[in-house]
XYZ file of C-alpha atoms in Angstrom:
558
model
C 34.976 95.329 91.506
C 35.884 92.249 89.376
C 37.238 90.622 92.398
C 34.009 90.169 94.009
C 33.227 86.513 94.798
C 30.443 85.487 91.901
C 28.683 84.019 95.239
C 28.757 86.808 97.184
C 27.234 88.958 93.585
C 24.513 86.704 92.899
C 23.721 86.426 96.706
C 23.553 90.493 96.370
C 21.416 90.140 93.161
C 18.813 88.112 95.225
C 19.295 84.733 93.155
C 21.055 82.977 96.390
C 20.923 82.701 99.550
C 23.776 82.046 101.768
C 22.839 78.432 102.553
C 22.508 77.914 98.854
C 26.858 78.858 98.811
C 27.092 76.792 102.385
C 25.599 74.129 100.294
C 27.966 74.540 97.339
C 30.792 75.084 99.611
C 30.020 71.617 101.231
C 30.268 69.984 97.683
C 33.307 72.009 96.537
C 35.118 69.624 98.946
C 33.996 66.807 97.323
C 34.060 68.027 93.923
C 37.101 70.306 92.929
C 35.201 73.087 90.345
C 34.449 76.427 90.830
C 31.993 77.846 93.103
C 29.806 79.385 90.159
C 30.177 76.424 88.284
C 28.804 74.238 91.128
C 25.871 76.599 91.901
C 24.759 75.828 88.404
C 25.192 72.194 88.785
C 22.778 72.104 91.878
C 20.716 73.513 89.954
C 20.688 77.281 92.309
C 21.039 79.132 89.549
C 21.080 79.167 86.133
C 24.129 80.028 83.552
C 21.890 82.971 82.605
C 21.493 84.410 86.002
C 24.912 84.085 86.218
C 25.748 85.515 82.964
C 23.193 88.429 84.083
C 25.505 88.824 87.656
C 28.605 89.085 85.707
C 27.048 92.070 83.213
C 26.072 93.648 86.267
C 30.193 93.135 87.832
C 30.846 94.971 84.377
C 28.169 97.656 83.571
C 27.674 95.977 80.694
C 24.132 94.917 79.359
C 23.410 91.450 79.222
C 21.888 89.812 76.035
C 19.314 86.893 75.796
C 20.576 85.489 72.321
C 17.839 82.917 72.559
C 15.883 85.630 71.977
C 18.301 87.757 70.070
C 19.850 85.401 68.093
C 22.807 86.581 65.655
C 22.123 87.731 62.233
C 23.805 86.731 58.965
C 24.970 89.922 58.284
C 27.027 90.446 62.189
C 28.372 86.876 61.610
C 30.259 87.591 58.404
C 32.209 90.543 59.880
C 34.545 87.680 61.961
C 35.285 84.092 60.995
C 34.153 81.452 62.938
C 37.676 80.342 63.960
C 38.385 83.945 66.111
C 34.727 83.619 67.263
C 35.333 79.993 68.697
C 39.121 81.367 70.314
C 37.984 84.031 72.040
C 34.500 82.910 72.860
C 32.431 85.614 71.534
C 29.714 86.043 69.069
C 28.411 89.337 67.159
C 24.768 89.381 66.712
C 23.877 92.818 64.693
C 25.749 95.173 62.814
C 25.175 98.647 60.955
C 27.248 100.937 59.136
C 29.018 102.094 62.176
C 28.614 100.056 64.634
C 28.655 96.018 66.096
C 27.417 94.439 69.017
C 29.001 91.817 70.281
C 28.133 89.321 72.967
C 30.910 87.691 75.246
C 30.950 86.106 78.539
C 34.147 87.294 80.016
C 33.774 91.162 79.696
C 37.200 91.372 82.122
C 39.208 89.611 78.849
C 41.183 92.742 78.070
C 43.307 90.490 75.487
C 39.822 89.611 73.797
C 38.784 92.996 73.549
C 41.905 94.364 72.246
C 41.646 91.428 69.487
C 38.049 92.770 68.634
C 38.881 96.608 68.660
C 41.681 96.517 66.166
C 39.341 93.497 64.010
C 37.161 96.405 63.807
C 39.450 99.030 63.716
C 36.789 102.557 62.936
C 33.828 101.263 63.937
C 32.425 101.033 67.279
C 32.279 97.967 69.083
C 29.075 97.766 72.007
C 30.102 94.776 74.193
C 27.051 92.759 75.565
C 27.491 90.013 77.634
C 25.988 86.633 78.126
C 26.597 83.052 79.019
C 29.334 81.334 78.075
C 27.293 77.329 76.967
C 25.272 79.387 74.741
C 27.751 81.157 72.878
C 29.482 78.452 72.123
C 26.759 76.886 70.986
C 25.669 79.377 68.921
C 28.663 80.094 66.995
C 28.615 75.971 65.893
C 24.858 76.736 65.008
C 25.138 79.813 63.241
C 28.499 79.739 61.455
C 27.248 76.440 60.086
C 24.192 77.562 58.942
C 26.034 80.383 57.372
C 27.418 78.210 55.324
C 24.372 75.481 54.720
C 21.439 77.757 54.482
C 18.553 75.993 55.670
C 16.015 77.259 53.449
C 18.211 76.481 50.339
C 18.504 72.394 51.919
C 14.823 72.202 52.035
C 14.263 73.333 48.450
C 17.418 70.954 47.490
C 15.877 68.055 49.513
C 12.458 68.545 48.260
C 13.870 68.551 44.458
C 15.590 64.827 45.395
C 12.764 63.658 47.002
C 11.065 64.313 43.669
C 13.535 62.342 41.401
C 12.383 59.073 43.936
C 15.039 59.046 46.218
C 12.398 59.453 49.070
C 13.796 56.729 51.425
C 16.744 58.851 51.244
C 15.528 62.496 51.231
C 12.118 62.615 53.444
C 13.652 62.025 56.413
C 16.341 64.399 55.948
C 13.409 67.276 54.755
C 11.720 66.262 58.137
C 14.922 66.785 60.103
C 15.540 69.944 58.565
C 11.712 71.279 59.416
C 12.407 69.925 62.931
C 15.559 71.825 63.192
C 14.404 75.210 61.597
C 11.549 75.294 63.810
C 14.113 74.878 66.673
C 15.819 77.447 65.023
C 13.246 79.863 64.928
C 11.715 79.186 68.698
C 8.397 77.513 67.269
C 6.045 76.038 69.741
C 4.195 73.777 67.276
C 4.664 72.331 63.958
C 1.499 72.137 61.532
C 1.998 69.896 58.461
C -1.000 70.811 56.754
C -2.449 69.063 53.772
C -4.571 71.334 50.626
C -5.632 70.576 47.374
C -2.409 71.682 45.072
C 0.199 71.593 48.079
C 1.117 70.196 51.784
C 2.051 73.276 53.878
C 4.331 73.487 57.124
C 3.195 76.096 59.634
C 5.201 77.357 63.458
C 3.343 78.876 65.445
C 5.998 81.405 66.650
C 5.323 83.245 69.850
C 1.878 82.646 69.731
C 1.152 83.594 66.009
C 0.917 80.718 63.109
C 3.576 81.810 60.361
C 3.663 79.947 56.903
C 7.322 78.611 56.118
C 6.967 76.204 53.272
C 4.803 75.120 50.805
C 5.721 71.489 49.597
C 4.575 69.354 46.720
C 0.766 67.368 47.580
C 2.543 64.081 46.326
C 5.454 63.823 49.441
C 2.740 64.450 52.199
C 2.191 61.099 52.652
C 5.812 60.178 52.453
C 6.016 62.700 55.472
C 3.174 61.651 57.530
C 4.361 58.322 57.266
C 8.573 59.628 58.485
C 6.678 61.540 61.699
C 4.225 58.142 62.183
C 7.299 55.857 62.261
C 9.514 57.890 64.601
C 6.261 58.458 66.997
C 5.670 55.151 66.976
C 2.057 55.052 65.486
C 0.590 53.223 63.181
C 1.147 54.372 59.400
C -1.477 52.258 58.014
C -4.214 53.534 59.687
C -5.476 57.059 57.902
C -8.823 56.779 59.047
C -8.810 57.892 62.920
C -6.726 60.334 64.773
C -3.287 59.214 66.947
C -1.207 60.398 69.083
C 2.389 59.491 69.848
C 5.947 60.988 70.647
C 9.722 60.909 69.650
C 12.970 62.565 70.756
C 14.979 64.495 67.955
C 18.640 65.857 68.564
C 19.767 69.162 67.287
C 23.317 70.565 68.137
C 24.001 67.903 71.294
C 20.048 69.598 72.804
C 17.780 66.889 73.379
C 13.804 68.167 72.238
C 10.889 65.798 72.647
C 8.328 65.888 70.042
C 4.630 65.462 70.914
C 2.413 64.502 67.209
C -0.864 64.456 67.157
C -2.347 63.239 63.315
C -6.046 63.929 62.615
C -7.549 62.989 59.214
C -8.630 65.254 56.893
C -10.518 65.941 53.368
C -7.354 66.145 51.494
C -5.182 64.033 54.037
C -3.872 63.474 57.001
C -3.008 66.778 58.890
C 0.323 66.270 61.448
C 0.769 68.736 64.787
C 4.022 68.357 66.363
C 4.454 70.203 69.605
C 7.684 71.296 70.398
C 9.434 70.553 73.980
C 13.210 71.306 75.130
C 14.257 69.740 77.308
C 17.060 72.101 78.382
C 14.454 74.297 79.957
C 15.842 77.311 81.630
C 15.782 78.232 85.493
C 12.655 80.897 85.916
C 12.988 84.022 87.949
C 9.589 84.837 89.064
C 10.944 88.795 89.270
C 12.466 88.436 85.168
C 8.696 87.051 83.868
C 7.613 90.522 83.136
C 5.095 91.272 86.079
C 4.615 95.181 86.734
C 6.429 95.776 90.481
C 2.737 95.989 91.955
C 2.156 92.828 90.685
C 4.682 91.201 91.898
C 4.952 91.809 94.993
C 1.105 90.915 95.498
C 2.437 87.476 93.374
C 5.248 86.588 95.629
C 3.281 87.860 98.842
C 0.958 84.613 97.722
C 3.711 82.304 96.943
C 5.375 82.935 100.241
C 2.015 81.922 102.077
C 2.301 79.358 104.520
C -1.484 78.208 103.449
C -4.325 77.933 100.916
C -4.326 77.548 97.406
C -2.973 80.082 94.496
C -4.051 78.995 91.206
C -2.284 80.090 87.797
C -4.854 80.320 85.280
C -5.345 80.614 81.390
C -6.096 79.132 78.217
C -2.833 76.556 77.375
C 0.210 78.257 75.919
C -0.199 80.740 78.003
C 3.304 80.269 80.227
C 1.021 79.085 83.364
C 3.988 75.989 83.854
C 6.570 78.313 83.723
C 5.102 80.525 86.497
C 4.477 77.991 88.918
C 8.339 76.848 88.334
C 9.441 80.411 88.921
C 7.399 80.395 92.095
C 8.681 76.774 93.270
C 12.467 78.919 92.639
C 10.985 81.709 94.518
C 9.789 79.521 97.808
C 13.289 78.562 99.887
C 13.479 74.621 98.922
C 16.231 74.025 101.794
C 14.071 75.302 104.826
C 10.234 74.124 103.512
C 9.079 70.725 101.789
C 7.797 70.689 98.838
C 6.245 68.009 96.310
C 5.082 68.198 92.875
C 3.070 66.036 90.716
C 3.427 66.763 86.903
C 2.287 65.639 83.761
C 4.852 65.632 82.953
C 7.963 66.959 84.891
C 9.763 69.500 82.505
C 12.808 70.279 84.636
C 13.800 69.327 87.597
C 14.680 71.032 90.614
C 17.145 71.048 93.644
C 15.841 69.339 96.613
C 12.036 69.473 95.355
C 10.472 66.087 95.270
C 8.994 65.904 92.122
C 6.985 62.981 90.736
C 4.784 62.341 87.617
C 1.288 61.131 86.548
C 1.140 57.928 85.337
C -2.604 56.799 85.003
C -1.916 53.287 83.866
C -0.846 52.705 86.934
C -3.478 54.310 88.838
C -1.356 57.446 89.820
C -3.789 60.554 89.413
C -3.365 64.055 90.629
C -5.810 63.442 93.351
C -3.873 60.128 94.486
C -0.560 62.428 94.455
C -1.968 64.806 96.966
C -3.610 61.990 99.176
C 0.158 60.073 99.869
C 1.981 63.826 99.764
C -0.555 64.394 102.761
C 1.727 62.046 104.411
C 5.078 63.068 103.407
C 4.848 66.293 105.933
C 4.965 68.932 103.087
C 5.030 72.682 103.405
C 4.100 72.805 99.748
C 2.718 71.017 97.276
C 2.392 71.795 93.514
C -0.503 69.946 91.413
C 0.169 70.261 87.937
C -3.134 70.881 86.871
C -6.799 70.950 88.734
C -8.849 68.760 86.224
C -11.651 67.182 87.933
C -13.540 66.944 91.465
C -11.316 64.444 92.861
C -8.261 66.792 92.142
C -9.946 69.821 93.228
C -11.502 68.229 96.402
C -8.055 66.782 97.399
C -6.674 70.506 96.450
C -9.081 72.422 98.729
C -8.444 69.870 101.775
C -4.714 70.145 101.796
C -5.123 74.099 101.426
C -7.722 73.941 104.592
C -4.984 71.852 106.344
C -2.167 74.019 106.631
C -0.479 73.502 103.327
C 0.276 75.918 100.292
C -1.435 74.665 96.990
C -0.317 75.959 93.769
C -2.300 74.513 90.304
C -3.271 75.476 87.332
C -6.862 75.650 85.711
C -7.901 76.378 82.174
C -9.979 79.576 82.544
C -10.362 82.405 80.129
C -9.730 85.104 83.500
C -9.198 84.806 87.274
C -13.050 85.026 88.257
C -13.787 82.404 85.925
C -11.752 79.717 88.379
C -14.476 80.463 91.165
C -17.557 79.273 89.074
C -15.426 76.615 87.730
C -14.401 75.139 90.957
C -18.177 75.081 92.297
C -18.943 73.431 89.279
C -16.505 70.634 89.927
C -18.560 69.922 93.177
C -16.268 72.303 95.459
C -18.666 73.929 98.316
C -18.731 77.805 98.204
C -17.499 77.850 101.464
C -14.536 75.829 100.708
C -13.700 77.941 97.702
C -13.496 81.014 100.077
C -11.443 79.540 102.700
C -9.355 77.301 100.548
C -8.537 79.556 98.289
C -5.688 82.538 98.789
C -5.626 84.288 95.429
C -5.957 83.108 91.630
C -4.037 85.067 88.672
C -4.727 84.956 85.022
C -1.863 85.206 82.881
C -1.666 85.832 78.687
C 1.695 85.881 76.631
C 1.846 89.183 74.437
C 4.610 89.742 71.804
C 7.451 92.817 72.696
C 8.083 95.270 70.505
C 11.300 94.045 68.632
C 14.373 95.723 69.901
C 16.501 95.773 66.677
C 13.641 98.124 64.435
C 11.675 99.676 67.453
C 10.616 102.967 66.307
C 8.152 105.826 68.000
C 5.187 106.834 66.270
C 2.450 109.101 67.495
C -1.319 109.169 68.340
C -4.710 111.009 69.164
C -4.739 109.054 72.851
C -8.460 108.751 72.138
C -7.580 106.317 69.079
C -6.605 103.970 72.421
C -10.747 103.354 71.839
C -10.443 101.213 68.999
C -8.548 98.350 70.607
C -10.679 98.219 73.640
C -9.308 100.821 76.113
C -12.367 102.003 77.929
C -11.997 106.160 78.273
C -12.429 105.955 82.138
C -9.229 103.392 81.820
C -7.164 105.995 79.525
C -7.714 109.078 82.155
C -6.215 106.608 84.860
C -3.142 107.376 82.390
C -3.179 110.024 80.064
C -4.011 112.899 81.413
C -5.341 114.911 77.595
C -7.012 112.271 75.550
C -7.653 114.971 72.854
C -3.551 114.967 72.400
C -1.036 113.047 70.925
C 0.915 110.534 72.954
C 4.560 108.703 72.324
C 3.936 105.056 70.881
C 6.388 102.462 70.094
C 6.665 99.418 67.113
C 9.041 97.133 65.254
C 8.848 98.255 61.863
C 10.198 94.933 61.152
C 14.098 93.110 60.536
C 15.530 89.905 59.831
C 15.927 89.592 63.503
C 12.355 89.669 64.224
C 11.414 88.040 60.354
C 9.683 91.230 59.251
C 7.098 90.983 61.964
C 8.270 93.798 64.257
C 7.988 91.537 67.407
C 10.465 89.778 68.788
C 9.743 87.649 72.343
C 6.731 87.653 74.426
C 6.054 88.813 78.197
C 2.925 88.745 80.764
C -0.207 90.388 81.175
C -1.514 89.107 84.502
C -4.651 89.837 87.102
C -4.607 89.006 90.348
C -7.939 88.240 92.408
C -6.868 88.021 96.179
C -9.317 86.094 97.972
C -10.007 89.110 101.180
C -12.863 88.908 103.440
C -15.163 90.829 101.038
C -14.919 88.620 98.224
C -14.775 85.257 100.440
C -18.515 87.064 101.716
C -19.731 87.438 98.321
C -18.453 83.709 97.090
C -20.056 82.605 99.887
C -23.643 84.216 98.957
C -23.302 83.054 95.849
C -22.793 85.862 94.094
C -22.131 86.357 90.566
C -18.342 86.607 88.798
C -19.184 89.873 87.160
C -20.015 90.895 91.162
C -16.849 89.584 92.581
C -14.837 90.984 90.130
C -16.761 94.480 90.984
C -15.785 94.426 94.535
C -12.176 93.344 93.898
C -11.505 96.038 91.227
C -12.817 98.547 93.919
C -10.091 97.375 96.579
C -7.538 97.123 93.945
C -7.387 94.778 91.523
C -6.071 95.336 88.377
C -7.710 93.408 84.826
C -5.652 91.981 82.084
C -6.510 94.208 80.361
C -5.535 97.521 82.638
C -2.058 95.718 82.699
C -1.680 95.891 78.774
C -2.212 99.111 78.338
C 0.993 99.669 81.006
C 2.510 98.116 78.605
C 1.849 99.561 75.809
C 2.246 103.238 77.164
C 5.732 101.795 78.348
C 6.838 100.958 74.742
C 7.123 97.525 75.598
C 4.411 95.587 73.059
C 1.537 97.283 71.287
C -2.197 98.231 71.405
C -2.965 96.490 67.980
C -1.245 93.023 70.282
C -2.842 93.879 73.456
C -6.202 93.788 72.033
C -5.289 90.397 69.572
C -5.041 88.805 72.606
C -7.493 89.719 75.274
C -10.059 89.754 72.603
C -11.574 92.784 73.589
């Protein structure tokens, strides 16, 4: 089994196609590395899918240690040094027991090192990729050792003495890094009366971190102003600016945005890698049904499929795992960003730059001319964009965009309010989905609870929705939630996935756009042929195990 060509496994696994290890094969002439190697240098797949192929050679499980990162506890049962020679990491522990991840599962001298380390007590191999191991044992054995919580407090305490010159931009390298650390999206710096407090917002969900004395805030502000390149003596009007910070050899851009307030100026930093993974459209977290309707739209040879949602809502990162999905060797495609986050094999890919006139409407107009198959707009924000959007859809091209709208029916409405005709909205457009990001259930303390299914009620489950799925509502059904670990800090979630809708665009509900009909009516007609809501999709979900109603109903409001 462990012979198998890696190509030949992650052409099985549906990651590659055979022109994709043609391709490879080509440059493996020019460039003497292996063929896996290579595939992850075009960019074909990622060290994760690959990691993910390899688990599968071994009937192992693969770990995501990005989101399962090691705890302080698994660490200290093997020193770094072993660790770093074998090329392994553990990443939880109990009394009995330690999981380990490892990228090389077929390393019988590794294992045979690890099973008399931790001789009488069982040892569950995991594996994953080799980079971030590696990394991760630099990261976490250090911080082991420097405990990041205890060099803010020290910092702060020097900063107080007057060595600030010294000491603030250390504390604002180690609230950049810990936010890193701990997979924060944004950064609030956050100015009160008595103290200045630093916020992540942490899939989805603001989380307070530190509280540090009133009389450095300004001494921080001023740190984040210099490296963003804004002006620190002006308090009195809002800026916005942008700096790169290193952490561990990864490159993150920083985006700040400063607005004054009563007691101060108050600092959001949003937080950017730029070592963004691949995306698999099929690893997102879309029920089966869903996506195969999803990829049925992607694979279109015409129209437009808008992605929307409010922002932070992982509409980017579906639209990359659809440009993945959509065979880049035999169709052309061209994006226009703002701005590009990753870049991809053999896609053109360009970015807005409106000093110099380039607009997402002026994109589309010259890609008209570059004989695409596809053409990705990065977002649909005003009638030029949208009229340029319809026209190419009309014209024999596949569209994909995004648009900020609180559900898919919304987009229709929004797009005739942009100036779009009716008509064009029902020919142009193929399908629009609306997406949320829900936190999972953490893995490490997930625990099963019971419940009256009629309880469902109280976090918006309509009764008619529950019989679709529970057959006695007067009974008790099987829950699951993290009772919360260090893993997932004491919040009993760990990671987020999708809740999507899809509103395909079919001959009835083209009809009804067309006679002007209201949302609430087109969403009638396209639940009755099949359409699923958000929040229909949640409540899989939840009666899966995988997040929970009390999260389900935080997000979709309802």
């Amino acid at each position: 089994m462990y012979s198998k060509p890696i190509g030949q496994l992650l052409r099985e696994l549906g990651y590659i196609s055979e022109k994709h290890i043609e391709i490879a094969l080509e440059i493996q002439k020019i460039k003497k590395s292996l063929l896996g190697e290579i595939l992850i240098e075009l960019g074909f797949v990622s060290s994760k899918e690959t990691a993910q192929a390899i688990a599968t050679q071994a009937e192992k499980p693969y770990i995501d240690l990005i989101q399962y990162p090691p705890s302080q506890e698994a660490l200290s049962t093997l020193p770094k040094e072993i660790a770093k020679q074998l090329g392994v990491i553990p990443f939880d522990v109990t009394k009995n027991s330690v999981k380990i991840a490892v990228s090389n599962p077929f390393d019988v001298n590794a294992i045979d090192i690890l099973k008399r380390r931790y001789y009488g007590i069982d040892i569950e191999i995991y594996v994953s990729d080799k980079e971030t191991i590696l990394k991760y044992i630099e990261i976490y054995y250090f911080l082991l050792e420097n405990p990041i919580d205890e060099e803010i407090d020290k910092s702060v305490a020097n900063s107080l003495k007057g060595n600030t010159s010294l000491e603030i931009p250390r504390l604002l390298e180690l609230i950049l890094d810990n936010a890193i650390l701990n997979r924060a999206t944004d950064i609030h710096i956050s100015p009160e009366n008595i103290a200045s407090h630093v916020f992540y917002r942490i899939d989805g969900i603001m989380t307070h971190y530190h509280a540090l004395p009133k009389k450095i805030h300004g001494s921080i502000v001023s740190r984040v102003k210099i490296l963003a390149d804004l002006d620190i003596a002006e308090q009195r009007v809002p800026q916005d600016g942008a700096f790169s910070h290193e952490f561990f050899g990864e490159q993150y851009d920083f985006r700040v945005s400063t607005v004054p307030t009563a007691y101060g100026e108050n600092v959001v930093i949003r937080v950017l890698s730029k070592n963004i993974s691949l995306y698999n459209l099929r690893s997102l977290g879309f029920e089966k049904d869903i996506y195969e309707k999803i990829e049925e739209q992607f694979l279109k040879p015409q129209g437009i499929v808008l992605v929307t949602g409010p922002t932070g809502s992982g509409k980017t990162t579906t639209l990359y795992a659809a440009l993945r999905r959509i065979n880049a060797l035999e169709k052309n495609i061209l994006t226009v960003e703002d701005p590009i986050e990753y870049r991809f094999p053999f896609i053109k890919q360009t970015q807005v730059n409106e000093k110099a006139g380039y607009t997402f409407a002026r994109a589309i107009r010259a890609f008209l001319r570059q004989d695409p198959d596809v053409i990705l707009v990065g977002e649909i924000r005003d009638e030029e964009t949208a009229e340029m959007a319809i026209r190419a859809s009309i014209t024999g091209h596949l569209v994909l965009s995004t648009l900020h709208t609180n559900d898919a029916v919304s987009a229709i409405p929004r797009l005739i309010d942009m100036g779009i005709k009716d008509y064009m909205v029902a020919s142009g457009v193929a399908a629009i989905t609306a997406q949320r990001l829900i936190r999972k259930n953490c893995d490490f303390c997930i625990e099963s609870y019971n419940i009256r299914a009629k309880e469902l009620t109280k976090y918006g489950f309509s009764e008619d929705l529950l019989k679709k799925y529970i057959q006695d509502l007067d009974g008790d059904i099987n829950l699951k939630r993290g009772k919360g670990c260090s893993h997932c800090n004491n919040t009993g979630y760990l990671g987020r996935t999708l809740i999507v809708e899809v509103l395909e665009i079919d001959a009835e509900v083209a009809d009804l756009i067309v006679q002007g009909a209201t949302p609430l009516a087109i969403q009638k007609k396209a639940v009755e042929n099949g359409m699923r809501l958000m929040k229909e999709d949640g409540l899989i979900k939840v009666l899966k195990g995988i997040t929970t109603p009390e999260e389900v109903k935080r997000v979709t409001g309802s």
